[in-house]
PDB file of C-alpha atoms in Angstrom:
ATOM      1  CA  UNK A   1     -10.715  11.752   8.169  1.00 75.00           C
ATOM      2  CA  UNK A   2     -11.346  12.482   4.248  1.00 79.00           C
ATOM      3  CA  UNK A   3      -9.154  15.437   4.463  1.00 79.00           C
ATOM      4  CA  UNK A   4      -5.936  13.145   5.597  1.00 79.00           C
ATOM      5  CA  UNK A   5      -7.369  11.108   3.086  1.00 81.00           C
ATOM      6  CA  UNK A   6      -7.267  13.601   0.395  1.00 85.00           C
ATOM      7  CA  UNK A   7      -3.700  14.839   1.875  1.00 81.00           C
ATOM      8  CA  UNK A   8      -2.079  11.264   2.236  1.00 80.00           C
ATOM      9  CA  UNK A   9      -3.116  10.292  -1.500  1.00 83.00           C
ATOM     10  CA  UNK A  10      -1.525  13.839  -2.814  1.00 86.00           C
ATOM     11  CA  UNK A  11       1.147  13.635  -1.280  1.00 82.00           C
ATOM     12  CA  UNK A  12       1.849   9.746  -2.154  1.00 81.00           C
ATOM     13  CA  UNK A  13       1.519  10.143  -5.428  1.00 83.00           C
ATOM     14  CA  UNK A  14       3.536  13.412  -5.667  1.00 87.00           C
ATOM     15  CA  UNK A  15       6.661  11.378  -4.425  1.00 85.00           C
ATOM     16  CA  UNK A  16       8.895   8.803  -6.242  1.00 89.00           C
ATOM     17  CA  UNK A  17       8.504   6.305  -3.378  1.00 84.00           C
ATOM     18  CA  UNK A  18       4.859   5.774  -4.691  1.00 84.00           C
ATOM     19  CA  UNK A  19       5.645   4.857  -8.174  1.00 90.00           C
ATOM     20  CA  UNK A  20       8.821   2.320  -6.595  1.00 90.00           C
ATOM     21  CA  UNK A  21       6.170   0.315  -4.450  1.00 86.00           C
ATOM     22  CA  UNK A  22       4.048  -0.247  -7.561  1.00 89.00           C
ATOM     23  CA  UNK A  23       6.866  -1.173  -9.639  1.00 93.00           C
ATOM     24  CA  UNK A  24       7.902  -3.685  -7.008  1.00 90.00           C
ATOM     25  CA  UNK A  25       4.087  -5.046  -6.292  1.00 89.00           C
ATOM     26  CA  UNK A  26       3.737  -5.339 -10.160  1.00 91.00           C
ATOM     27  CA  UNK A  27       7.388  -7.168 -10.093  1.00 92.00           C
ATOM     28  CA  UNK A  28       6.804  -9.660  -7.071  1.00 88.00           C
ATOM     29  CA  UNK A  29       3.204 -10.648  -8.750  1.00 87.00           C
ATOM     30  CA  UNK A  30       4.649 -10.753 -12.279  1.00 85.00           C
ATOM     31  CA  UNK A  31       7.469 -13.376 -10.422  1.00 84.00           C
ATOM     32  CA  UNK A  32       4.376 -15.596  -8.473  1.00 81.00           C
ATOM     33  CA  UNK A  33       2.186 -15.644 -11.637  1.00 80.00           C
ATOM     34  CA  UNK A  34       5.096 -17.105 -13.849  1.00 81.00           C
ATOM     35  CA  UNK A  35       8.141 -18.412 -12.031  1.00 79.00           C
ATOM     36  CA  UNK A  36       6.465 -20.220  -8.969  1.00 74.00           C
ATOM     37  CA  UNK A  37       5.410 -23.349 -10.378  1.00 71.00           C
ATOM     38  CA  UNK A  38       2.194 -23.516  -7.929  1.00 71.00           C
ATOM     39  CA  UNK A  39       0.996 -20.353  -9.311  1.00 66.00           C
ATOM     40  CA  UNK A  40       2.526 -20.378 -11.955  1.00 70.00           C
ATOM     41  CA  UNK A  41      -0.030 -19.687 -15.639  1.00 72.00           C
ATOM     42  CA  UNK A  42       2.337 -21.892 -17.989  1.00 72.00           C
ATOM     43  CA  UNK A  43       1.547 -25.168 -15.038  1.00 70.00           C
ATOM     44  CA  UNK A  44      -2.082 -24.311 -15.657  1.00 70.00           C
ATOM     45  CA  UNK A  45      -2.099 -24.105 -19.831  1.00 71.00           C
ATOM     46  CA  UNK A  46      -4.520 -21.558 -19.683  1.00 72.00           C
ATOM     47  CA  UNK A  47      -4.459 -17.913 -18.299  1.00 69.00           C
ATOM     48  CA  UNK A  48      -7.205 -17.122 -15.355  1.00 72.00           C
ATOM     49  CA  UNK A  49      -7.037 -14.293 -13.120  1.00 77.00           C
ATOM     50  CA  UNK A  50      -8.084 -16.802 -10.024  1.00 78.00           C
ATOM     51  CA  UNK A  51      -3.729 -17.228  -9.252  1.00 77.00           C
ATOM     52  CA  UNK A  52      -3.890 -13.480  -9.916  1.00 80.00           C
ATOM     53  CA  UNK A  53      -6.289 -13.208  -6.964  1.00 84.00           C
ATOM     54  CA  UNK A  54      -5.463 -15.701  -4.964  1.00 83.00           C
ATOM     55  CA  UNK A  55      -1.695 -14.038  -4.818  1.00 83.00           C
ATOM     56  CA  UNK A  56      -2.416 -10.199  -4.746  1.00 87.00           C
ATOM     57  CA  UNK A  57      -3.797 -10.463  -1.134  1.00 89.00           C
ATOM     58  CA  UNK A  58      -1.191 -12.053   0.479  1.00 88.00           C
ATOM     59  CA  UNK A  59       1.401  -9.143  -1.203  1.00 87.00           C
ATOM     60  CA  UNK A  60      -1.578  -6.662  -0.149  1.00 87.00           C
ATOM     61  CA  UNK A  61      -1.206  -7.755   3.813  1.00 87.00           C
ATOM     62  CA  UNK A  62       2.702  -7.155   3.632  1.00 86.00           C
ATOM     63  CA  UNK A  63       2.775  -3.742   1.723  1.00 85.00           C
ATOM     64  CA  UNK A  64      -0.222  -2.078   3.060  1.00 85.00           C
ATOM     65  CA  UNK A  65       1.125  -1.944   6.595  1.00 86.00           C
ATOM     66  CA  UNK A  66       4.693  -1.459   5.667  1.00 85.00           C
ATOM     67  CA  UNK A  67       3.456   2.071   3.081  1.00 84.00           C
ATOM     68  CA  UNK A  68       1.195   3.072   6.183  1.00 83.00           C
ATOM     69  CA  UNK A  69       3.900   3.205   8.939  1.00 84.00           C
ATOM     70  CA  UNK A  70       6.416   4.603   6.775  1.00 83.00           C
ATOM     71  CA  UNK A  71       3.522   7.410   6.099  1.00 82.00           C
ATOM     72  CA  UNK A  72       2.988   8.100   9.949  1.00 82.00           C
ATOM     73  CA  UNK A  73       7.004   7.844  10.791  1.00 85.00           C
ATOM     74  CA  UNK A  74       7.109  10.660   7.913  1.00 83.00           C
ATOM     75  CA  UNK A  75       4.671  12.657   9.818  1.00 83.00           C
ATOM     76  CA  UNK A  76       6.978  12.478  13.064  1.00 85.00           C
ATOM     77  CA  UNK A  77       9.955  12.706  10.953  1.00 88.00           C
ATOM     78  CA  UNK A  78       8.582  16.501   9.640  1.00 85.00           C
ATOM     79  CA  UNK A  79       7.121  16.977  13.034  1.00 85.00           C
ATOM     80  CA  UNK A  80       3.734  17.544  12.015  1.00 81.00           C
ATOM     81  CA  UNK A  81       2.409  14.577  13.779  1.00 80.00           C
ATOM     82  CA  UNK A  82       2.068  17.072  16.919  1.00 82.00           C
ATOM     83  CA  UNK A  83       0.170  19.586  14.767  1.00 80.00           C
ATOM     84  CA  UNK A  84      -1.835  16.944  13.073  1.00 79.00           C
ATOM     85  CA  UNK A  85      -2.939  15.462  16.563  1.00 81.00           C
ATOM     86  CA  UNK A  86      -4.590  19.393  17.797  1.00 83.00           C
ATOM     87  CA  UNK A  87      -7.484  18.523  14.704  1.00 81.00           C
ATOM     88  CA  UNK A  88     -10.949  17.382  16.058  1.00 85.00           C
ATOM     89  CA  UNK A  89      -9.942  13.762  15.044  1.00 83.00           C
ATOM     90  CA  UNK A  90      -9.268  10.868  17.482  1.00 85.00           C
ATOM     91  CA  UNK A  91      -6.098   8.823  17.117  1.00 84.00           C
ATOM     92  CA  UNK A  92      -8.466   6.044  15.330  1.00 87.00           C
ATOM     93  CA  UNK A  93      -9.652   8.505  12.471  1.00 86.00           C
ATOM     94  CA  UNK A  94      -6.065   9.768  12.040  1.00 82.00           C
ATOM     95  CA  UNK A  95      -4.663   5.959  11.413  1.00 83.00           C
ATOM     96  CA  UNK A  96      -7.488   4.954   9.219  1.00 84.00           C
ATOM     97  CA  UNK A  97      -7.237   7.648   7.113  1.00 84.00           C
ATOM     98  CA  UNK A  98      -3.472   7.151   6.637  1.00 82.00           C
ATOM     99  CA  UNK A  99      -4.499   3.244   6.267  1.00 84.00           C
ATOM    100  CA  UNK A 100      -7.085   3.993   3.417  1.00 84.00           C
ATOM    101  CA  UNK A 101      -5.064   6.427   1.783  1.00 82.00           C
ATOM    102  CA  UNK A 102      -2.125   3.660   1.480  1.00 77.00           C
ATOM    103  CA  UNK A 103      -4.442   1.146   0.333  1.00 78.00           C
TER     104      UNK A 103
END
């Protein structure tokens, strides 16, 4: 599992996708934390990270899942999903280390 750990975060960063997902997390927080006015930091007067994390977990359950399948439809699209299934790891160690590695 650490080794499609290792392989998922390499090759995740290496690729421009990576960097676009950030930008748009950073972008759809940056919008929440000062448009919205229920989370928004000018309502409140002050700045406190508690909107910050309050917000970033609901973004989290939407783009987690959505970088992980795109990760495992990759694998199938290269057709190395076949080769990756012949390693001494069961289909549950194979998602979760996709699933970390996206996280």
């Amino acid at each position: 599992m650490l080794s499609i750990l290792k392989k998922e975060i390499t090759t995740y960063l290496s690729s421009l996708v990576a960097y676009i997902t950030i930008g748009v997390f950073l972008l759809v927080l940056g919008l929440f934390l000062w448009v919205f006015p229920d989370t928004s930091i000018l309502a409140y007067g002050y700045a406190g990270l508690d909107s910050l994390f309050s917000t970033a977990p609901y973004l989290f359950m939407f783009l987690v899942p959505a970088v992980t399948m795109r990760s495992l439809a990759e694998e199938r699209k290269e057709g190395t999903f076949e080769l990756l299934l012949t390693r001494p790891l069961t289909n549950i160690q194979i998602v979760l280390g996709k699933y970390l590695a996206c996280v």
